[in-house]
Coordinates of N, CA, C and O in Angstrom, one line a residue:
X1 N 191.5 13.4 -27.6 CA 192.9 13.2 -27.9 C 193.3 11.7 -27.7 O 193.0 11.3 -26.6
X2 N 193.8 10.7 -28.5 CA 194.4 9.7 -28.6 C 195.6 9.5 -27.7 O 196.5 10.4 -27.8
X3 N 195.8 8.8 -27.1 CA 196.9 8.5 -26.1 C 197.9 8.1 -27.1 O 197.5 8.2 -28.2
X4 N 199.4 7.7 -27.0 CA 200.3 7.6 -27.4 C 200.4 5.6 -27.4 O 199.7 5.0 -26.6
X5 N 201.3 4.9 -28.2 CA 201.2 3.8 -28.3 C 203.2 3.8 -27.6 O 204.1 4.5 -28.0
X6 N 203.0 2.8 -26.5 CA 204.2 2.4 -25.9 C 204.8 0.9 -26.2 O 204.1 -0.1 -26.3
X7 N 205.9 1.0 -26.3 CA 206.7 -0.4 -26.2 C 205.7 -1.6 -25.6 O 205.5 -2.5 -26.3
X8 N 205.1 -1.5 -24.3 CA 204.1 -1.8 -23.4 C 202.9 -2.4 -24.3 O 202.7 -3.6 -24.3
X9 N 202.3 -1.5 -25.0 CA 201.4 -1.9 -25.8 C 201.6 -3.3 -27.0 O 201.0 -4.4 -27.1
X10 N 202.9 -2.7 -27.7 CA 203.5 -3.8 -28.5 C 203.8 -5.2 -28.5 O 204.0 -5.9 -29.5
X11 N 203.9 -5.5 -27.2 CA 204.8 -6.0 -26.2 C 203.5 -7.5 -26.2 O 203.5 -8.7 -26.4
X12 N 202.2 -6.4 -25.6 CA 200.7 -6.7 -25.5 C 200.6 -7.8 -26.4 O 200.7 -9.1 -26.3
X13 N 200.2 -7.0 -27.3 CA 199.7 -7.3 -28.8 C 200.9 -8.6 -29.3 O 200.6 -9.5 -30.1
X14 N 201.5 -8.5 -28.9 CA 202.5 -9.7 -29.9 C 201.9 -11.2 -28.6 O 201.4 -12.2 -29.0
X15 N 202.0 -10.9 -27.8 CA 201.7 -12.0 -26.8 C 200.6 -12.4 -27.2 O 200.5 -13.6 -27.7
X16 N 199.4 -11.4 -27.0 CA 198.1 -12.4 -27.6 C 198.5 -12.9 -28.9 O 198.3 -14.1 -29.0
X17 N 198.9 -12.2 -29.8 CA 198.8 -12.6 -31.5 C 199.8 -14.7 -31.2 O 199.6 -15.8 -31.6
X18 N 200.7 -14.1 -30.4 CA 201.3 -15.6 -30.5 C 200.4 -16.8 -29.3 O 200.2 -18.0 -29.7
X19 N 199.9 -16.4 -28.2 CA 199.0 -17.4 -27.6 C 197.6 -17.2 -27.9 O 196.9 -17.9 -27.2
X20 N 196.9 -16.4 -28.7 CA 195.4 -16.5 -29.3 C 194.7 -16.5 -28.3 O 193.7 -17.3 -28.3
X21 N 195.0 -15.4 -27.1 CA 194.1 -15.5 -26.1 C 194.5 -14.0 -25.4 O 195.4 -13.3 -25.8
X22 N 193.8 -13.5 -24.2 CA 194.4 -12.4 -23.6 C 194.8 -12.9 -22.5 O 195.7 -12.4 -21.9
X23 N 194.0 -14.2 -21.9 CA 194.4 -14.9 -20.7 C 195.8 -15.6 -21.3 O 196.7 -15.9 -20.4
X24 N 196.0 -16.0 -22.6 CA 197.3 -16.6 -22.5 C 198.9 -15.9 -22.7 O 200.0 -16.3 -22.6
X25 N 198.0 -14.5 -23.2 CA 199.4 -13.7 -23.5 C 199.5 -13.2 -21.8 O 200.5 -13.6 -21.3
X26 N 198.7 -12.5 -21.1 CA 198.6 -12.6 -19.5 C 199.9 -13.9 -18.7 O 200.9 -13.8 -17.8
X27 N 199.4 -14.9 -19.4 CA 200.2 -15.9 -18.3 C 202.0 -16.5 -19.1 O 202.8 -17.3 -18.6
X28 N 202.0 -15.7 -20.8 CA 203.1 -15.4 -20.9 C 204.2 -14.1 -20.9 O 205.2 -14.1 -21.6
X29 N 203.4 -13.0 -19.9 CA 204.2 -12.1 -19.8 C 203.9 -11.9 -18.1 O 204.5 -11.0 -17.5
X30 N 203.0 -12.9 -17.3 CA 203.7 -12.7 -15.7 C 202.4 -11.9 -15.5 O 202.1 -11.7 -14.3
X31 N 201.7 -11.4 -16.3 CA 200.6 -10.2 -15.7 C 199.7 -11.1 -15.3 O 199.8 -12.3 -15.2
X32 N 198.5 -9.8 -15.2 CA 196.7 -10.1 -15.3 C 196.2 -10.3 -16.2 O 196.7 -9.7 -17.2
X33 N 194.9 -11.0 -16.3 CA 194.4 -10.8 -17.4 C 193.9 -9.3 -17.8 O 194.0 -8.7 -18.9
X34 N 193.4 -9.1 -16.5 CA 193.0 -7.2 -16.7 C 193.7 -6.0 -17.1 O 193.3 -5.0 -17.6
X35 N 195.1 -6.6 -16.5 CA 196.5 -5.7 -17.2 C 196.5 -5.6 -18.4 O 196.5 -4.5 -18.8
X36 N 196.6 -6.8 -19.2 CA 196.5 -7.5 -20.6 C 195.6 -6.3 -21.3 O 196.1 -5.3 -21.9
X37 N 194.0 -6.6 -21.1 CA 192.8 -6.4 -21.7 C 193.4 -4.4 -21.5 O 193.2 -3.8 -22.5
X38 N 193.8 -3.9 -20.6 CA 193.8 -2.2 -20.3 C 194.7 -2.2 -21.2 O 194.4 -1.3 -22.0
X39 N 195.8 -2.8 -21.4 CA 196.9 -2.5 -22.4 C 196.7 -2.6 -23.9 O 197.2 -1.9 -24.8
X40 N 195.8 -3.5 -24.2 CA 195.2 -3.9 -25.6 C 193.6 -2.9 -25.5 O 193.0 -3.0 -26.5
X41 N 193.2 -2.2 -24.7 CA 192.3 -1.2 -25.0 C 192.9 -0.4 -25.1 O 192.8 -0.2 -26.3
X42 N 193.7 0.5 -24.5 CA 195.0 1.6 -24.7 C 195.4 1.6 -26.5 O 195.1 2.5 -27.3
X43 N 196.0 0.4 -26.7 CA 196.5 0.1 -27.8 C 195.4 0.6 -29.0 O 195.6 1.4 -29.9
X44 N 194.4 0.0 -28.7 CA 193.1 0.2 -30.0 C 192.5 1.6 -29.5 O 191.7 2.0 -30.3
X45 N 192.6 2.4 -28.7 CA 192.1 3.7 -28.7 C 193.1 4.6 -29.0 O 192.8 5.8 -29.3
X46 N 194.5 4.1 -29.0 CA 195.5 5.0 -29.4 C 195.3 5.2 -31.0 O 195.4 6.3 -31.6
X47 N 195.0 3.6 -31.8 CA 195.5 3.2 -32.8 C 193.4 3.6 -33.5 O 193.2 3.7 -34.7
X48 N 192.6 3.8 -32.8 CA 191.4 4.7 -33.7 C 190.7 3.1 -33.8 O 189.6 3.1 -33.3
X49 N 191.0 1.9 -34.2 CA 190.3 0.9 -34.4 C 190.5 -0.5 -33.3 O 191.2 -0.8 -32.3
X50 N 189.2 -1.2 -34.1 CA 189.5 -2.5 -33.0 C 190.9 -3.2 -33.1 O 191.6 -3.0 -34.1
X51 N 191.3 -4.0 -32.2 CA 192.5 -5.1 -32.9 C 192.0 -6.3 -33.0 O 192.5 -7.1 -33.9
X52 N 191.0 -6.8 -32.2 CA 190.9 -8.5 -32.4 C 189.7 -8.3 -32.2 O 189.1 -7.3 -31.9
X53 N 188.9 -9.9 -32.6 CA 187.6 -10.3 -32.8 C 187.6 -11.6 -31.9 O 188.0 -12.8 -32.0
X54 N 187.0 -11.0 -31.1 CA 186.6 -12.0 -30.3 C 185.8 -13.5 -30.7 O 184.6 -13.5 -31.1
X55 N 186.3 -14.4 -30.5 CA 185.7 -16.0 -30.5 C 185.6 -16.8 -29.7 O 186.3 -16.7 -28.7
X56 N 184.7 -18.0 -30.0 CA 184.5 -19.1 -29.0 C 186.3 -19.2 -28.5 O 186.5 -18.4 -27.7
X57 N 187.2 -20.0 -28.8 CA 188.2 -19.7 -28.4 C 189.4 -19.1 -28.2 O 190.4 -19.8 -28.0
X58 N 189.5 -17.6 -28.1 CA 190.1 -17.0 -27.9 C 190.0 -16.0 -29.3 O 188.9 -16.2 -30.0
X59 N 190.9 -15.0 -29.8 CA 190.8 -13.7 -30.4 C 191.7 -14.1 -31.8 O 192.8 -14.7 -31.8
X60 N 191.2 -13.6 -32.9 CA 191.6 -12.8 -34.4 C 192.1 -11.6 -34.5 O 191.6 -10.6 -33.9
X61 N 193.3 -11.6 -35.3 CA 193.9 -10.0 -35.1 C 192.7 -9.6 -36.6 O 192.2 -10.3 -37.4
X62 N 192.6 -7.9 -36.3 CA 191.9 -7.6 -37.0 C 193.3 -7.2 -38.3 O 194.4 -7.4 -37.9
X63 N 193.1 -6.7 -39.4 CA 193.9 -6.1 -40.5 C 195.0 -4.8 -39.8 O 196.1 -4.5 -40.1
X64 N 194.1 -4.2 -38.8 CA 195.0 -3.4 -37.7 C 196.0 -3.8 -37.0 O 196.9 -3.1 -36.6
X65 N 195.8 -4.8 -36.7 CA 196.3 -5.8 -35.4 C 197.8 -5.8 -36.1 O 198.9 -5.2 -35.8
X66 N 197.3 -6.8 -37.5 CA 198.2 -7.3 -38.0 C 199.4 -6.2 -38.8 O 200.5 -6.5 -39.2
X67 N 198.8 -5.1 -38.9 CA 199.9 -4.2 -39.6 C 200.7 -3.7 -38.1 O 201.8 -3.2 -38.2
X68 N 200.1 -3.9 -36.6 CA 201.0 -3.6 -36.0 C 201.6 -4.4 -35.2 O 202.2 -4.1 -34.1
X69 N 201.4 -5.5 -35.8 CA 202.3 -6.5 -35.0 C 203.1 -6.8 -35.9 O 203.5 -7.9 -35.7
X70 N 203.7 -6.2 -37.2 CA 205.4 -6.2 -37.8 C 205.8 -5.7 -36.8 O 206.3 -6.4 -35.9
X71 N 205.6 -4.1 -36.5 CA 206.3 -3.5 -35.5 C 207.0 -4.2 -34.2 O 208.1 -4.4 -33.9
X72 N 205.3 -4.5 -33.6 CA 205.8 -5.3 -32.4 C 207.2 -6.0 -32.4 O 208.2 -5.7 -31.8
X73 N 206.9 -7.4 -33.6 CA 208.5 -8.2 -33.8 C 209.1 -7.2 -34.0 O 210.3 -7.2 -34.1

C-alpha cells in the first residue's frame, strides 16, 4: 500500500526543486538533511517513481518531480 502524499511532502519537493540540493532545501525550511531525504522518499514511494537524479552537484527533478511541483506552487 502507498502512503498518502501531504502538504509536507510538497513543501519538500519545492525547496529542493528551488535550492538544487536536499542539504539546501534542509537549510531553507529550518530542518535536517535526513528530515528532508525521509520526506522526499515518502514522497517518491507515495507517488510509485523516482523524483530526482542525483549529481556531482546536487539533484534533477525527474518528469515526475516536475509534474508535481505545479502542485507544490
Amino acid at each position: 500500500m502507498r502512503s498518502s502524499i501531504s502538504p509536507t511532502h510538497l513543501i519538500a519537493l519545492a525547496a529542493v526543486a528551488r535550492s538544487g540540493s536536499l542539504t539546501g532545501a534542509a537549510d531553507l525550511l529550518g530542518k535536517t538533511q535526513p528530515a528532508i531525504s525521509a520526506q522526499i522518499r515518502e514522497l517518491a514511494d507515495a507517488v510509485g517513481a523516482p523524483l530526482f537524479i542525483r549529481h556531482r552537484y546536487g539533484v534533477r527533478l525527474t518528469r515526475e518531480a516536475e509534474t508535481l511541483l505545479s502542485y507544490a506552487e
